mmCIF file of C-alpha atoms in Angstrom:
data_model
loop_
_atom_site.group_PDB
_atom_site.id
_atom_site.type_symbol
_atom_site.label_atom_id
_atom_site.label_comp_id
_atom_site.label_asym_id
_atom_site.label_seq_id
_atom_site.Cartn_x
_atom_site.Cartn_y
_atom_site.Cartn_z
ATOM 1 C CA GLY Z 1 -15.031 36.072 -16.827
ATOM 2 C CA ARG Z 2 -17.031 36.702 -20.006
ATOM 3 C CA PHE Z 3 -18.375 33.147 -20.103
ATOM 4 C CA SER Z 4 -19.035 32.856 -16.361
ATOM 5 C CA PHE Z 5 -22.538 33.008 -14.869
ATOM 6 C CA ASN Z 6 -21.134 34.066 -11.520
ATOM 7 C CA VAL Z 7 -19.657 37.467 -12.354
ATOM 8 C CA LYS Z 8 -20.624 40.476 -14.419
ATOM 9 C CA GLY Z 9 -19.128 40.840 -17.853
ATOM 10 C CA GLY Z 10 -20.683 38.420 -20.291
ATOM 11 C CA ARG Z 11 -23.796 37.129 -18.601
ATOM 12 C CA CYS Z 12 -27.290 38.548 -18.996
ATOM 13 C CA GLU Z 13 -27.729 40.885 -16.048
ATOM 14 C CA ALA Z 14 -31.527 40.778 -16.217
ATOM 15 C CA CYS Z 15 -31.521 37.129 -15.062
ATOM 16 C CA GLN Z 16 -27.911 37.018 -13.801
ATOM 17 C CA GLY Z 17 -27.101 34.172 -16.151
ATOM 18 C CA ASP Z 18 -29.942 31.898 -15.089
ATOM 19 C CA GLY Z 19 -31.904 32.211 -18.327
ATOM 20 C CA VAL Z 20 -35.095 32.394 -16.265
ATOM 21 C CA ILE Z 21 -36.737 34.864 -13.904
ATOM 22 C CA LYS Z 22 -38.196 33.645 -10.618
ATOM 23 C CA ILE Z 23 -41.639 34.940 -9.708
ATOM 24 C CA GLU Z 24 -42.446 34.495 -6.034
ATOM 25 C CA MET Z 25 -45.993 33.235 -5.494
ATOM 26 C CA HIS Z 26 -45.909 33.515 -1.676
ATOM 27 C CA PHE Z 27 -48.212 30.661 -0.597
ATOM 28 C CA LEU Z 28 -47.723 28.728 -3.850
ATOM 29 C CA PRO Z 29 -44.541 27.271 -5.366
ATOM 30 C CA ASP Z 30 -42.360 29.836 -7.152
ATOM 31 C CA VAL Z 31 -42.844 30.133 -10.916
ATOM 32 C CA TYR Z 32 -39.923 30.430 -13.342
ATOM 33 C CA VAL Z 33 -40.383 32.166 -16.703
ATOM 34 C CA THR Z 34 -37.925 32.528 -19.574
ATOM 35 C CA CYS Z 35 -35.926 35.751 -19.384
ATOM 36 C CA GLU Z 36 -37.280 38.175 -22.002
ATOM 37 C CA THR Z 37 -33.944 39.981 -22.313
ATOM 38 C CA CYS Z 38 -31.750 37.020 -23.319
ATOM 39 C CA LYS Z 39 -34.575 34.665 -24.388
ATOM 40 C CA GLY Z 40 -33.157 31.988 -22.111
ATOM 41 C CA HIS Z 41 -29.656 32.107 -23.633
ATOM 42 C CA ARG Z 42 -28.144 33.360 -20.338
ATOM 43 C CA TYR Z 43 -25.616 35.728 -21.955
ATOM 44 C CA ASN Z 44 -25.652 39.272 -23.325
ATOM 45 C CA ARG Z 45 -25.660 40.052 -27.041
ATOM 46 C CA GLU Z 46 -21.918 40.757 -27.251
ATOM 47 C CA THR Z 47 -21.036 37.394 -25.733
ATOM 48 C CA LEU Z 48 -23.454 35.498 -27.969
ATOM 49 C CA GLU Z 49 -21.768 37.010 -31.032
ATOM 50 C CA ILE Z 50 -18.532 35.162 -30.201
ATOM 51 C CA ARG Z 51 -18.354 31.939 -32.214
ATOM 52 C CA PHE Z 52 -16.254 28.777 -32.118
ATOM 53 C CA LYS Z 53 -16.620 26.548 -35.164
ATOM 54 C CA GLY Z 54 -19.835 28.438 -35.908
ATOM 55 C CA LYS Z 55 -21.364 27.864 -32.454
ATOM 56 C CA SER Z 56 -22.102 30.431 -29.759
ATOM 57 C CA ILE Z 57 -21.700 29.666 -26.053
ATOM 58 C CA ALA Z 58 -25.489 29.210 -25.878
ATOM 59 C CA ASP Z 59 -25.295 26.606 -28.663
ATOM 60 C CA VAL Z 60 -22.530 24.756 -26.825
ATOM 61 C CA LEU Z 61 -24.429 24.714 -23.526
ATOM 62 C CA ASP Z 62 -27.463 23.307 -25.347
ATOM 63 C CA MET Z 63 -25.450 20.362 -26.675
ATOM 64 C CA THR Z 64 -25.625 16.978 -25.019
ATOM 65 C CA VAL Z 65 -22.385 15.791 -23.452
ATOM 66 C CA GLU Z 66 -22.098 13.185 -26.210
ATOM 67 C CA ASP Z 67 -22.420 15.853 -28.925
ATOM 68 C CA ALA Z 68 -19.878 18.068 -27.163
ATOM 69 C CA GLN Z 69 -17.485 15.127 -26.979
ATOM 70 C CA GLY Z 70 -17.295 15.091 -30.767
ATOM 71 C CA PHE Z 71 -17.457 18.872 -31.185
ATOM 72 C CA PHE Z 72 -14.408 19.392 -28.946
ATOM 73 C CA ALA Z 73 -12.492 16.339 -30.164
ATOM 74 C CA ALA Z 74 -9.482 18.547 -30.973
ATOM 75 C CA VAL Z 75 -9.505 20.296 -27.566
ATOM 76 C CA PRO Z 76 -8.142 17.703 -25.086
ATOM 77 C CA SER Z 77 -8.816 19.742 -21.931
ATOM 78 C CA ILE Z 78 -12.544 19.803 -22.744
ATOM 79 C CA ARG Z 79 -12.853 16.464 -24.527
ATOM 80 C CA GLU Z 80 -11.371 14.550 -21.579
ATOM 81 C CA LYS Z 81 -14.047 15.944 -19.256
ATOM 82 C CA MET Z 82 -16.758 14.959 -21.739
ATOM 83 C CA ASP Z 83 -15.167 11.499 -22.049
ATOM 84 C CA ALA Z 84 -15.404 11.038 -18.274
ATOM 85 C CA LEU Z 85 -19.079 12.052 -18.209
ATOM 86 C CA VAL Z 86 -19.893 9.632 -21.034
ATOM 87 C CA ARG Z 87 -18.069 6.828 -19.206
ATOM 88 C CA VAL Z 88 -20.386 7.171 -16.189
ATOM 89 C CA GLY Z 89 -23.497 7.127 -18.386
ATOM 90 C CA LEU Z 90 -24.195 10.867 -18.564
ATOM 91 C CA GLY Z 91 -23.825 11.364 -22.300
ATOM 92 C CA TYR Z 92 -27.475 12.400 -22.556
ATOM 93 C CA ILE Z 93 -27.453 15.438 -20.222
ATOM 94 C CA LYS Z 94 -26.983 18.968 -21.560
ATOM 95 C CA VAL Z 95 -23.615 20.634 -21.053
ATOM 96 C CA GLY Z 96 -25.352 23.653 -19.529
ATOM 97 C CA GLN Z 97 -27.839 21.730 -17.395
ATOM 98 C CA GLN Z 98 -28.141 23.312 -13.968
ATOM 99 C CA ALA Z 99 -26.936 21.187 -11.070
ATOM 100 C CA THR Z 100 -30.205 21.722 -9.190
ATOM 101 C CA THR Z 101 -32.118 19.878 -11.935
ATOM 102 C CA LEU Z 102 -30.003 16.711 -11.712
ATOM 103 C CA SER Z 103 -31.341 13.666 -9.902
ATOM 104 C CA GLY Z 104 -29.436 12.337 -6.905
ATOM 105 C CA GLY Z 105 -27.950 9.520 -8.974
ATOM 106 C CA GLU Z 106 -26.909 11.907 -11.749
ATOM 107 C CA ALA Z 107 -25.261 14.290 -9.284
ATOM 108 C CA GLN Z 108 -23.244 11.416 -7.814
ATOM 109 C CA ARG Z 109 -22.108 10.361 -11.266
ATOM 110 C CA VAL Z 110 -21.025 13.922 -12.095
ATOM 111 C CA LYS Z 111 -18.803 13.831 -8.996
ATOM 112 C CA LEU Z 112 -17.543 10.399 -10.018
ATOM 113 C CA SER Z 113 -16.622 11.688 -13.483
ATOM 114 C CA LYS Z 114 -14.602 14.448 -11.808
ATOM 115 C CA GLU Z 115 -12.700 11.800 -9.861
ATOM 116 C CA LEU Z 116 -11.949 9.943 -13.090
ATOM 117 C CA SER Z 117 -10.265 13.079 -14.413
ATOM 118 C CA LYS Z 118 -7.822 13.075 -11.490
ATOM 119 C CA ARG Z 119 -4.756 10.939 -10.961
ATOM 120 C CA SER Z 120 -5.793 7.992 -8.784
ATOM 121 C CA THR Z 121 -4.013 7.509 -5.445
ATOM 122 C CA GLY Z 122 -5.437 4.024 -4.930
ATOM 123 C CA ARG Z 123 -6.352 4.981 -1.370
ATOM 124 C CA THR Z 124 -9.769 6.616 -1.753
ATOM 125 C CA LEU Z 125 -13.081 5.464 -0.248
ATOM 126 C CA TYR Z 126 -16.073 6.125 -2.524
ATOM 127 C CA ILE Z 127 -19.613 5.878 -1.105
ATOM 128 C CA LEU Z 128 -22.485 5.925 -3.625
ATOM 129 C CA ASP Z 129 -26.227 5.842 -2.864
ATOM 130 C CA GLU Z 130 -28.245 4.200 -5.666
ATOM 131 C CA PRO Z 131 -26.145 5.659 -8.515
ATOM 132 C CA THR Z 132 -28.033 3.625 -11.150
ATOM 133 C CA THR Z 133 -31.405 5.326 -10.569
ATOM 134 C CA GLY Z 134 -32.986 6.071 -13.964
ATOM 135 C CA LEU Z 135 -30.173 4.477 -15.954
ATOM 136 C CA HIS Z 136 -30.647 2.350 -19.079
ATOM 137 C CA PHE Z 137 -29.079 -1.109 -18.681
ATOM 138 C CA GLU Z 138 -26.308 -0.201 -21.146
ATOM 139 C CA ASP Z 139 -25.395 2.836 -19.035
ATOM 140 C CA VAL Z 140 -25.443 0.631 -15.926
ATOM 141 C CA ARG Z 141 -22.853 -1.551 -17.644
ATOM 142 C CA LYS Z 142 -20.674 1.501 -18.340
ATOM 143 C CA LEU Z 143 -20.947 2.633 -14.731
ATOM 144 C CA LEU Z 144 -19.961 -0.810 -13.459
ATOM 145 C CA GLU Z 145 -16.854 -0.758 -15.643
ATOM 146 C CA VAL Z 146 -15.831 2.519 -14.003
ATOM 147 C CA LEU Z 147 -16.510 1.267 -10.462
ATOM 148 C CA HIS Z 148 -14.513 -1.916 -11.013
ATOM 149 C CA GLU Z 149 -11.684 0.113 -12.523
ATOM 150 C CA LEU Z 150 -11.537 2.216 -9.347
ATOM 151 C CA VAL Z 151 -11.368 -0.970 -7.258
ATOM 152 C CA ASP Z 152 -8.657 -2.448 -9.491
ATOM 153 C CA GLN Z 153 -6.608 0.687 -8.785
ATOM 154 C CA GLY Z 154 -6.714 -0.139 -5.079
ATOM 155 C CA ASN Z 155 -9.606 2.104 -4.035
ATOM 156 C CA THR Z 156 -12.625 0.976 -2.002
ATOM 157 C CA VAL Z 157 -16.144 1.461 -3.402
ATOM 158 C CA VAL Z 158 -19.213 1.106 -1.157
ATOM 159 C CA VAL Z 159 -22.534 1.148 -3.037
ATOM 160 C CA ILE Z 160 -26.027 1.255 -1.502
ATOM 161 C CA GLU Z 161 -28.099 -0.331 -4.241
ATOM 162 C CA HIS Z 162 -31.178 -2.413 -5.097
ATOM 163 C CA ASN Z 163 -30.226 -3.083 -8.709
ATOM 164 C CA LEU Z 164 -29.359 -6.779 -9.015
ATOM 165 C CA ASP Z 165 -27.147 -6.134 -12.044
ATOM 166 C CA VAL Z 166 -24.919 -4.145 -9.695
ATOM 167 C CA ILE Z 167 -25.269 -6.415 -6.660
ATOM 168 C CA LYS Z 168 -24.274 -9.570 -8.541
ATOM 169 C CA THR Z 169 -20.894 -8.031 -9.488
ATOM 170 C CA ALA Z 170 -19.969 -7.017 -5.923
ATOM 171 C CA ASP Z 171 -16.950 -8.516 -4.178
ATOM 172 C CA TRP Z 172 -18.857 -8.536 -0.868
ATOM 173 C CA ILE Z 173 -22.530 -7.975 -0.011
ATOM 174 C CA ILE Z 174 -24.097 -6.847 3.264
ATOM 175 C CA ASP Z 175 -27.819 -7.588 2.929
ATOM 176 C CA ILE Z 176 -29.942 -5.583 5.377
ATOM 177 C CA GLY Z 177 -33.564 -6.548 6.046
ATOM 178 C CA PRO Z 178 -35.414 -8.804 6.128
ATOM 179 C CA GLU Z 179 -38.100 -6.305 5.064
ATOM 180 C CA GLY Z 180 -38.071 -2.610 4.212
ATOM 181 C CA GLY Z 181 -38.725 0.296 6.590
ATOM 182 C CA ASP Z 182 -39.710 -0.689 10.135
ATOM 183 C CA GLY Z 183 -39.471 -4.348 9.158
ATOM 184 C CA GLY Z 184 -35.779 -4.104 8.387
ATOM 185 C CA GLY Z 185 -32.576 -2.772 9.845
ATOM 186 C CA ARG Z 186 -30.939 -6.115 10.604
ATOM 187 C CA ILE Z 187 -28.098 -7.831 8.796
ATOM 188 C CA VAL Z 188 -29.647 -10.836 7.059
ATOM 189 C CA ALA Z 189 -26.650 -12.112 5.137
ATOM 190 C CA THR Z 190 -23.079 -11.221 4.246
ATOM 191 C CA GLY Z 191 -20.636 -12.645 1.776
ATOM 192 C CA THR Z 192 -20.031 -13.033 -1.918
ATOM 193 C CA PRO Z 193 -23.024 -12.922 -4.280
ATOM 194 C CA GLU Z 194 -22.904 -16.715 -4.519
ATOM 195 C CA ALA Z 195 -22.948 -17.081 -0.729
ATOM 196 C CA VAL Z 196 -25.823 -14.631 -0.226
ATOM 197 C CA ALA Z 197 -27.786 -16.368 -2.996
ATOM 198 C CA ARG Z 198 -27.838 -19.519 -0.857
ATOM 199 C CA VAL Z 199 -29.291 -17.849 2.269
ATOM 200 C CA GLU Z 200 -32.973 -18.797 2.365
ATOM 201 C CA THR Z 201 -34.000 -15.898 4.661
ATOM 202 C CA SER Z 202 -32.615 -13.291 2.256
ATOM 203 C CA HIS Z 203 -35.027 -11.759 -0.259
ATOM 204 C CA THR Z 204 -32.022 -10.409 -2.131
ATOM 205 C CA GLY Z 205 -30.532 -13.893 -2.125
ATOM 206 C CA ARG Z 206 -33.696 -15.360 -3.623
ATOM 207 C CA TYR Z 207 -33.462 -13.125 -6.677
ATOM 208 C CA LEU Z 208 -29.692 -13.414 -6.895
ATOM 209 C CA ALA Z 209 -30.082 -17.182 -7.030
ATOM 210 C CA GLN Z 210 -32.251 -16.842 -10.131
ATOM 211 C CA MET Z 211 -29.627 -14.655 -11.799
ATOM 212 C CA LEU Z 212 -26.621 -16.700 -10.772
ATOM 213 C CA LYS Z 213 -28.245 -20.137 -11.004
ATOM 214 C CA ALA Z 214 -26.763 -20.762 -7.577
ATOM 215 C CA ARG Z 215 -26.476 -24.048 -5.759
ATOM 216 C CA PRO Z 216 -29.372 -25.129 -3.447
ATOM 217 C CA ARG Z 217 -29.972 -22.510 -0.797
ATOM 218 C CA VAL Z 218 -29.226 -23.141 2.874
ATOM 219 C CA ALA Z 219 -30.438 -21.623 6.114
ATOM 220 C CA ALA Z 220 -28.501 -18.638 7.463
ATOM 221 C CA GLU Z 221 -26.075 -19.539 10.209
#
């Protein structure tokens, strides 16, 4: 319990392990200021004096996942979790980053990394909503490797996505449109990326055709 934020023992009681103090502004958004007692380190003095390879728990939480991957190379139970986070393109986030500060796409990838740490049953349905938001193209590539690995294991992966680098690798596409918002909501095309790329009424197909160098496009049936 000493290293937990959720119970008394090792955390800073002034901020209850948050590292910040919330100041309610009533009619304005709340303001958060660094805790003066722990200086944002989230733990009490006794806990911060405990060291592992010269690092305190505050130092570890301030590491990026990628840095922690190397730091805990000799501790398999920790390293494997860091490996999974790196595989889904989250090597840049801090180990101690609060879940409430993650974007929607990042939060989904954290959950996905947890799944990678489990033994696959090959019978799981994964539904992801724009998981590539904010990702560098190299991290998108890493994420796609993970998604295809899950499918190869027999699982089903459904992805709601606008990123053509993801769409072009799909086994099957359901293109909804033809426009966004009130102008959409209808199924415009379905099929493999190559098939959708040949549907002239599909905006997605138009751009897929450029990427795939598809055959001449035909009218939707």
